[in-house]
Structures are given as C-alpha cells and as structure tokens.
mmCIF file of C-alpha atoms in Angstrom:
data_model
loop_
_atom_site.group_PDB
_atom_site.id
_atom_site.type_symbol
_atom_site.label_atom_id
_atom_site.label_comp_id
_atom_site.label_asym_id
_atom_site.label_seq_id
_atom_site.Cartn_x
_atom_site.Cartn_y
_atom_site.Cartn_z
ATOM 1 C CA UNK A 2 63.997 -7.451 5.819
ATOM 2 C CA UNK A 3 64.721 -10.816 4.281
ATOM 3 C CA UNK A 4 68.285 -11.659 3.447
ATOM 4 C CA UNK A 5 68.663 -13.280 0.037
ATOM 5 C CA UNK A 6 71.613 -15.339 -1.184
ATOM 6 C CA UNK A 7 74.071 -13.706 -3.610
ATOM 7 C CA UNK A 8 72.853 -16.043 -6.402
ATOM 8 C CA UNK A 9 69.268 -15.014 -5.963
ATOM 9 C CA UNK A 10 70.225 -11.343 -5.768
ATOM 10 C CA UNK A 11 72.353 -11.615 -8.922
ATOM 11 C CA UNK A 12 69.574 -13.201 -10.931
ATOM 12 C CA UNK A 13 67.142 -10.594 -9.644
ATOM 13 C CA UNK A 14 69.462 -7.821 -10.791
ATOM 14 C CA UNK A 15 69.940 -9.511 -14.164
ATOM 15 C CA UNK A 16 66.229 -9.639 -14.951
ATOM 16 C CA UNK A 17 65.249 -6.441 -13.097
ATOM 17 C CA UNK A 18 63.048 -7.884 -10.342
ATOM 18 C CA UNK A 19 62.824 -7.708 -6.578
ATOM 19 C CA UNK A 20 64.695 -10.723 -5.070
ATOM 20 C CA UNK A 21 61.458 -11.846 -3.421
ATOM 21 C CA UNK A 22 60.061 -12.930 -6.801
ATOM 22 C CA UNK A 23 63.268 -14.837 -7.636
ATOM 23 C CA UNK A 24 63.358 -16.563 -4.244
ATOM 24 C CA UNK A 25 59.721 -17.667 -4.632
ATOM 25 C CA UNK A 26 60.468 -18.979 -8.154
ATOM 26 C CA UNK A 27 63.567 -20.850 -6.994
ATOM 27 C CA UNK A 28 61.553 -22.592 -4.257
ATOM 28 C CA UNK A 29 58.762 -23.477 -6.669
ATOM 29 C CA UNK A 30 61.165 -24.728 -9.304
ATOM 30 C CA UNK A 31 63.100 -26.896 -6.909
ATOM 31 C CA UNK A 32 59.887 -28.495 -5.676
ATOM 32 C CA UNK A 33 58.369 -28.931 -9.160
ATOM 33 C CA UNK A 34 61.340 -29.876 -11.350
ATOM 34 C CA UNK A 35 63.579 -32.503 -9.733
ATOM 35 C CA UNK A 36 66.429 -31.847 -12.156
ATOM 36 C CA UNK A 37 66.714 -28.188 -11.111
ATOM 37 C CA UNK A 38 69.182 -27.710 -8.289
ATOM 38 C CA UNK A 39 68.471 -24.021 -7.767
ATOM 39 C CA UNK A 40 67.878 -23.036 -4.094
ATOM 40 C CA UNK A 41 67.493 -19.810 -2.199
ATOM 41 C CA UNK A 42 70.932 -20.562 -0.631
ATOM 42 C CA UNK A 43 72.752 -20.514 -3.964
ATOM 43 C CA UNK A 44 76.043 -18.607 -3.867
ATOM 44 C CA UNK A 45 77.191 -16.298 -6.659
ATOM 45 C CA UNK A 46 79.820 -18.824 -7.830
ATOM 46 C CA UNK A 47 77.172 -21.587 -7.879
ATOM 47 C CA UNK A 48 74.847 -19.370 -9.868
ATOM 48 C CA UNK A 49 77.561 -18.587 -12.399
ATOM 49 C CA UNK A 50 78.446 -22.229 -12.832
ATOM 50 C CA UNK A 51 74.828 -23.148 -13.236
ATOM 51 C CA UNK A 52 74.305 -20.317 -15.727
ATOM 52 C CA UNK A 53 77.210 -21.635 -17.794
ATOM 53 C CA UNK A 54 76.399 -25.330 -17.552
ATOM 54 C CA UNK A 55 72.582 -25.515 -17.326
ATOM 55 C CA UNK A 56 71.116 -22.256 -18.415
ATOM 56 C CA UNK A 57 67.739 -23.936 -19.005
ATOM 57 C CA UNK A 58 67.331 -24.244 -15.211
ATOM 58 C CA UNK A 59 68.051 -20.525 -14.736
ATOM 59 C CA UNK A 60 65.636 -19.649 -17.502
ATOM 60 C CA UNK A 61 62.841 -21.623 -15.865
ATOM 61 C CA UNK A 62 63.418 -19.873 -12.578
ATOM 62 C CA UNK A 63 63.535 -16.470 -14.269
ATOM 63 C CA UNK A 64 60.374 -17.191 -16.212
ATOM 64 C CA UNK A 65 58.561 -18.176 -13.031
ATOM 65 C CA UNK A 66 59.841 -15.099 -11.246
ATOM 66 C CA UNK A 67 58.570 -12.811 -14.011
ATOM 67 C CA UNK A 68 55.163 -14.475 -13.909
ATOM 68 C CA UNK A 69 55.071 -14.136 -10.081
ATOM 69 C CA UNK A 70 55.752 -10.426 -10.588
ATOM 70 C CA UNK A 71 52.825 -10.166 -13.035
ATOM 71 C CA UNK A 72 55.049 -9.606 -16.114
ATOM 72 C CA UNK A 73 53.898 -12.439 -18.362
ATOM 73 C CA UNK A 74 55.119 -10.812 -21.573
ATOM 74 C CA UNK A 75 58.664 -10.413 -20.179
ATOM 75 C CA UNK A 76 58.473 -13.970 -18.892
ATOM 76 C CA UNK A 77 57.940 -15.246 -22.420
ATOM 77 C CA UNK A 78 60.564 -12.834 -23.728
ATOM 78 C CA UNK A 79 63.217 -14.344 -21.490
ATOM 79 C CA UNK A 80 62.398 -17.789 -22.842
ATOM 80 C CA UNK A 81 62.376 -16.591 -26.471
ATOM 81 C CA UNK A 82 65.795 -14.924 -26.090
ATOM 82 C CA UNK A 83 67.209 -18.073 -24.476
ATOM 83 C CA UNK A 84 65.929 -20.259 -27.325
ATOM 84 C CA UNK A 85 67.321 -17.905 -29.970
ATOM 85 C CA UNK A 86 70.707 -17.770 -28.225
ATOM 86 C CA UNK A 87 71.113 -21.553 -28.136
ATOM 87 C CA UNK A 88 69.609 -22.332 -31.553
ATOM 88 C CA UNK A 89 66.427 -24.088 -30.424
ATOM 89 C CA UNK A 90 63.924 -21.475 -31.505
ATOM 90 C CA UNK A 91 61.289 -22.534 -34.014
ATOM 91 C CA UNK A 92 62.230 -22.176 -37.655
ATOM 92 C CA UNK A 93 62.992 -18.646 -38.620
ATOM 93 C CA UNK A 94 63.396 -17.140 -42.003
ATOM 94 C CA UNK A 95 66.980 -16.272 -42.975
ATOM 95 C CA UNK A 96 68.072 -12.732 -42.163
ATOM 96 C CA UNK A 97 68.156 -10.834 -45.441
ATOM 97 C CA UNK A 98 71.138 -8.707 -46.490
ATOM 98 C CA UNK A 99 70.875 -5.204 -45.114
ATOM 99 C CA UNK A 100 68.634 -6.171 -42.171
ATOM 100 C CA UNK A 101 70.174 -5.318 -38.790
ATOM 101 C CA UNK A 102 73.605 -4.611 -40.275
ATOM 102 C CA UNK A 103 75.340 -3.176 -43.313
ATOM 103 C CA UNK A 104 75.416 -5.450 -46.421
ATOM 104 C CA UNK A 105 79.207 -5.811 -46.118
ATOM 105 C CA UNK A 106 78.827 -7.089 -42.533
ATOM 106 C CA UNK A 107 76.064 -9.548 -43.342
ATOM 107 C CA UNK A 108 78.282 -12.601 -43.540
ATOM 108 C CA UNK A 109 79.865 -12.169 -40.113
ATOM 109 C CA UNK A 110 78.606 -15.086 -37.944
ATOM 110 C CA UNK A 111 78.633 -13.163 -34.652
ATOM 111 C CA UNK A 112 76.799 -10.239 -36.205
ATOM 112 C CA UNK A 113 74.132 -12.592 -37.549
ATOM 113 C CA UNK A 114 73.717 -14.203 -34.117
ATOM 114 C CA UNK A 115 73.350 -10.841 -32.414
ATOM 115 C CA UNK A 116 70.837 -9.580 -35.009
ATOM 116 C CA UNK A 117 68.726 -12.747 -34.529
ATOM 117 C CA UNK A 118 68.811 -12.487 -30.696
ATOM 118 C CA UNK A 119 67.915 -8.780 -30.712
ATOM 119 C CA UNK A 120 65.151 -9.269 -33.283
ATOM 120 C CA UNK A 121 63.692 -12.185 -31.234
ATOM 121 C CA UNK A 122 63.574 -9.756 -28.290
ATOM 122 C CA UNK A 123 61.268 -7.562 -30.365
ATOM 123 C CA UNK A 124 63.877 -4.868 -31.049
ATOM 124 C CA UNK A 125 63.503 -3.447 -34.565
ATOM 125 C CA UNK A 126 66.453 -3.934 -36.956
ATOM 126 C CA UNK A 127 67.565 -1.367 -39.465
ATOM 127 C CA UNK A 128 66.870 -1.979 -43.125
ATOM 128 C CA UNK A 129 69.513 -0.511 -45.415
ATOM 129 C CA UNK A 130 70.993 -0.907 -48.873
ATOM 130 C CA UNK A 131 74.331 0.255 -47.563
ATOM 131 C CA UNK A 132 73.792 3.793 -48.752
ATOM 132 C CA UNK A 133 70.380 4.823 -47.533
ATOM 133 C CA UNK A 134 68.360 3.896 -44.450
ATOM 134 C CA UNK A 135 65.224 2.280 -45.748
ATOM 135 C CA UNK A 136 63.754 1.672 -42.292
ATOM 136 C CA UNK A 137 65.124 2.812 -38.940
ATOM 137 C CA UNK A 138 66.290 0.306 -36.341
ATOM 138 C CA UNK A 139 69.274 -1.118 -34.458
ATOM 139 C CA UNK A 140 72.499 -1.781 -36.341
ATOM 140 C CA UNK A 141 75.148 -4.385 -35.392
ATOM 141 C CA UNK A 142 78.699 -4.245 -36.677
ATOM 142 C CA UNK A 143 81.768 -6.358 -35.975
ATOM 143 C CA UNK A 144 85.104 -5.145 -34.691
ATOM 144 C CA UNK A 145 86.872 -3.966 -37.875
ATOM 145 C CA UNK A 146 90.341 -3.812 -36.288
ATOM 146 C CA UNK A 147 90.699 -7.565 -35.903
ATOM 147 C CA UNK A 148 91.927 -7.091 -32.339
ATOM 148 C CA UNK A 149 88.672 -8.070 -30.588
ATOM 149 C CA UNK A 150 87.433 -11.358 -32.124
ATOM 150 C CA UNK A 151 83.947 -12.260 -31.057
ATOM 151 C CA UNK A 152 82.927 -8.681 -30.217
ATOM 152 C CA UNK A 153 80.051 -6.778 -31.881
ATOM 153 C CA UNK A 154 78.965 -3.230 -31.488
ATOM 154 C CA UNK A 155 75.326 -2.170 -31.460
ATOM 155 C CA UNK A 156 73.766 1.177 -32.375
ATOM 156 C CA UNK A 157 70.299 1.194 -30.698
ATOM 157 C CA UNK A 158 67.135 2.014 -32.602
ATOM 158 C CA UNK A 159 65.821 5.598 -32.273
ATOM 159 C CA UNK A 160 62.838 4.582 -30.064
ATOM 160 C CA UNK A 161 64.829 2.529 -27.529
ATOM 161 C CA UNK A 162 64.441 5.008 -24.692
ATOM 162 C CA UNK A 163 60.672 5.155 -25.018
ATOM 163 C CA UNK A 164 60.130 1.421 -24.600
ATOM 164 C CA UNK A 165 59.438 -0.286 -21.248
ATOM 165 C CA UNK A 166 59.893 -3.834 -20.000
ATOM 166 C CA UNK A 167 62.918 -6.104 -19.960
ATOM 167 C CA UNK A 168 64.193 -5.037 -23.377
ATOM 168 C CA UNK A 169 63.233 -1.405 -23.009
ATOM 169 C CA UNK A 170 65.093 1.738 -22.028
ATOM 170 C CA UNK A 171 68.691 2.744 -22.420
ATOM 171 C CA UNK A 172 70.053 -0.524 -21.088
ATOM 172 C CA UNK A 173 67.583 -2.861 -22.811
ATOM 173 C CA UNK A 174 70.084 -3.966 -25.439
ATOM 174 C CA UNK A 175 72.624 -4.867 -22.790
ATOM 175 C CA UNK A 176 69.966 -6.763 -20.796
ATOM 176 C CA UNK A 177 69.036 -8.811 -23.801
ATOM 177 C CA UNK A 178 72.590 -9.701 -24.835
ATOM 178 C CA UNK A 179 73.622 -10.445 -21.238
ATOM 179 C CA UNK A 180 70.614 -12.760 -20.776
ATOM 180 C CA UNK A 181 71.608 -14.508 -24.063
ATOM 181 C CA UNK A 182 74.891 -15.374 -22.399
ATOM 182 C CA UNK A 183 77.083 -12.687 -24.041
ATOM 183 C CA UNK A 184 79.499 -10.568 -22.127
ATOM 184 C CA UNK A 185 78.719 -6.896 -22.126
ATOM 185 C CA UNK A 186 80.298 -3.557 -21.250
ATOM 186 C CA UNK A 187 77.830 -2.034 -18.781
ATOM 187 C CA UNK A 188 77.673 1.404 -20.368
ATOM 188 C CA UNK A 189 77.619 3.017 -23.769
ATOM 189 C CA UNK A 190 80.878 3.526 -25.609
ATOM 190 C CA UNK A 191 81.880 6.636 -27.516
ATOM 191 C CA UNK A 192 79.430 7.323 -30.237
ATOM 192 C CA UNK A 193 76.536 5.777 -28.263
ATOM 193 C CA UNK A 194 77.344 2.194 -29.165
ATOM 194 C CA UNK A 195 76.832 -0.848 -26.944
ATOM 195 C CA UNK A 196 79.389 -3.636 -26.964
ATOM 196 C CA UNK A 197 78.869 -7.399 -26.491
ATOM 197 C CA UNK A 198 81.162 -10.369 -26.787
ATOM 198 C CA UNK A 199 80.101 -13.804 -27.929
ATOM 199 C CA UNK A 200 80.054 -16.510 -25.202
ATOM 200 C CA UNK A 201 82.984 -18.333 -26.852
ATOM 201 C CA UNK A 202 85.121 -15.207 -26.256
ATOM 202 C CA UNK A 203 84.028 -14.139 -22.763
ATOM 203 C CA UNK A 204 87.339 -15.146 -21.282
ATOM 204 C CA UNK A 205 89.369 -13.165 -23.767
ATOM 205 C CA UNK A 206 91.121 -10.148 -22.173
ATOM 206 C CA UNK A 207 89.040 -6.994 -22.235
ATOM 207 C CA UNK A 208 89.163 -5.109 -18.925
ATOM 208 C CA UNK A 209 85.664 -3.663 -18.900
ATOM 209 C CA UNK A 210 83.805 -6.749 -20.095
ATOM 210 C CA UNK A 211 81.029 -7.816 -17.652
ATOM 211 C CA UNK A 212 79.954 -11.456 -17.865
ATOM 212 C CA UNK A 213 77.534 -13.641 -16.007
#
C-alpha cells in the first residue's frame, strides 16, 4: 500500500477521490506547469498555505485528479466553483430578489456570494416572494443575531439526497462551500441547516468551524 503525504490525502478527502488520483495529478502538474509547486511530499501545513495563497494551483491539481478518475463533469464543476468564489467567472446575470433567499435577505453581501457559488455548482435555488414558495430549492439566510458576522445558513433543496457527484448527497452543500474557500461546520445544525463562514471570517472564534 502506497503512503501518501498528508497534503495529498487532505486534498483527496476534500474532493472525494482516492489519493492515487491526486498524487498522479500532482506529479503531472508539477512537470507541466512550472509555477505550480505541488508535490507528492506536500505536508498538510504546506497544503493549507498553498490553498490560501495560490488556490489556482490547487484547483488545477484537483481538476486533473478528477479527470484521471474519469469524472470530467466534476472536474469542470471544481473549476466553475473556484471561478465563482474569486469573481473571475464569465458574466452572470444579477441574482433577482427572492432567488436563493428571502427578499429581506437579498441585500446581504455574503448571502449573495453563497447563492452565486451554490447556483454555479448546479444546485437549484428557491424562488419565493417572501410569502409563498414559487419554486423549490436551497435557501440561504444570514445570521440574524449579529453575533456571527460572515456566517450564512443554508437549507438544502428537497432533492439534495438524490443527487450524485461532488455536489450531491447530504454533504454536497458543505463540499461546495468548503471548496470555495469558506469555513464549514461538518454536520447539519438543528433544523437541518448547514453553516458556512466567509473566507474573511474564517479566523473568527467559532469552536466547530472546519476550514481548509
């Protein structure tokens, strides 16, 4: 059995692949792209620093790993989520009021960012007029207590469990937000909600926040 570095294992866990695919991708990326300093000997601390400072390199490795595993759709999905999270995605229409969140939450910047990331991942947003649900889907709301700035809470769409792939299943929402660089609580909260904190607030105190 091959021993893989903590960095390779961590990335493999993050994108749901066998470490073999990540190790292969890291070797290929290091040979092909001179600017990428990802190696199979990467420690977990090195991985975390690289993820924070040069996420594009990590995304390339993850994309190659997904392709090596035969999951081309998920490979493209990882790239699309990354682009949406850093604001380099192709032009997108503005999010209309009542899409992905309640009308009264529409103006919250972090809610808007989360809705755009999740929508880019192919997850269906709720459409609502604030009173009735016009179309089912996920719903994002901010912390209304004011004690957790940067945090949003996500109610998954009704069909989340039935989906497969990187963004599918019970933990698909957490996988997407974590890959976008947000901190997440690795389990559902009371009421079935998921919680994620914006990258600017990942170091704020919250005992159960898991970050990359």
